[in-house]
Amino acid sequence: MKKSSILIGMLWVFFLVGEGQSVHAAPRLEIVGGPTYDFGEVQANQTLTHTFVLKNTGDSVLRIQQAKGG
């Protein structure tokens, strides 16, 4: 009886310690090439485009819900 009580107590302690150290999965956004782009000198009324490459380097799904151009 005493051995089983000790075993249950040890398992309970390991459970509590393990819960305190858990790592939660989270997305992490990396913008390949940087968050800005320099077009250099351009003419007035010239249409410019650039494609930004976004990479999720985290361990969870990354959801982009809104994006705006500056």
Tab-separated table of C-alpha atoms in Angstrom:
chain	number	residue	atom	x	y	z
A	1	MET	CA	0.000	0.000	0.000
A	2	LYS	CA	2.790	2.398	0.922
A	3	LYS	CA	4.659	1.712	-2.351
A	4	SER	CA	1.587	2.456	-4.431
A	5	SER	CA	0.985	5.709	-2.520
A	6	ILE	CA	4.571	6.791	-3.175
A	7	LEU	CA	4.270	5.851	-6.847
A	8	ILE	CA	1.017	7.781	-7.243
A	9	GLY	CA	2.577	10.786	-5.486
A	10	MET	CA	5.619	10.709	-7.787
A	11	LEU	CA	3.428	10.470	-10.883
A	12	TRP	CA	1.355	13.410	-9.649
A	13	VAL	CA	4.519	15.513	-9.145
A	14	PHE	CA	5.814	14.629	-12.631
A	15	PHE	CA	2.433	15.562	-14.095
A	16	LEU	CA	2.434	18.967	-12.381
A	17	VAL	CA	6.040	19.726	-13.343
A	18	GLY	CA	5.402	18.663	-16.940
A	19	GLU	CA	2.363	20.931	-17.233
A	20	GLY	CA	4.358	23.924	-16.020
A	21	GLN	CA	6.988	23.444	-18.707
A	22	SER	CA	4.717	22.769	-21.667
A	23	VAL	CA	5.479	24.660	-24.855
A	24	HIS	CA	2.466	25.947	-26.766
A	25	ALA	CA	2.630	25.781	-30.539
A	26	ALA	CA	2.476	29.179	-32.205
A	27	PRO	CA	2.829	30.566	-35.719
A	28	ARG	CA	5.821	32.753	-36.527
A	29	LEU	CA	5.926	34.990	-39.586
A	30	GLU	CA	9.149	35.529	-41.518
A	31	ILE	CA	9.200	37.975	-44.433
A	32	VAL	CA	11.822	36.613	-46.823
A	33	GLY	CA	14.007	39.487	-48.049
A	34	GLY	CA	12.775	41.914	-45.394
A	35	PRO	CA	9.598	43.874	-44.706
A	36	THR	CA	10.410	46.757	-47.101
A	37	TYR	CA	11.437	47.084	-50.746
A	38	ASP	CA	13.256	50.026	-52.366
A	39	PHE	CA	12.157	50.686	-55.955
A	40	GLY	CA	14.849	53.298	-56.437
A	41	GLU	CA	14.043	56.293	-58.622
A	42	VAL	CA	10.717	56.077	-60.462
A	43	GLN	CA	8.758	58.306	-62.804
A	44	ALA	CA	5.532	60.015	-61.707
A	45	ASN	CA	2.387	57.939	-62.317
A	46	GLN	CA	4.466	54.799	-62.894
A	47	THR	CA	2.794	51.590	-61.699
A	48	LEU	CA	5.053	49.538	-59.455
A	49	THR	CA	4.602	46.029	-58.098
A	50	HIS	CA	6.583	43.790	-55.779
A	51	THR	CA	5.805	40.340	-54.428
A	52	PHE	CA	6.607	39.738	-50.771
A	53	VAL	CA	7.274	36.133	-49.797
A	54	LEU	CA	5.833	35.186	-46.404
A	55	LYS	CA	7.030	32.077	-44.595
A	56	ASN	CA	5.543	30.458	-41.498
A	57	THR	CA	8.521	29.274	-39.444
A	58	GLY	CA	6.400	28.396	-36.398
A	59	ASP	CA	4.803	25.112	-35.439
A	60	SER	CA	1.157	26.106	-35.873
A	61	VAL	CA	-1.076	27.345	-38.690
A	62	LEU	CA	-0.527	31.011	-39.614
A	63	ARG	CA	-3.707	32.859	-40.585
A	64	ILE	CA	-3.358	36.262	-42.239
A	65	GLN	CA	-6.702	37.943	-41.669
A	66	GLN	CA	-5.936	41.439	-42.970
A	67	ALA	CA	-3.160	43.080	-44.975
A	68	LYS	CA	-2.666	46.705	-46.066
A	69	GLY	CA	-0.243	48.427	-48.378
A	70	GLY	CA	1.494	51.556	-47.195
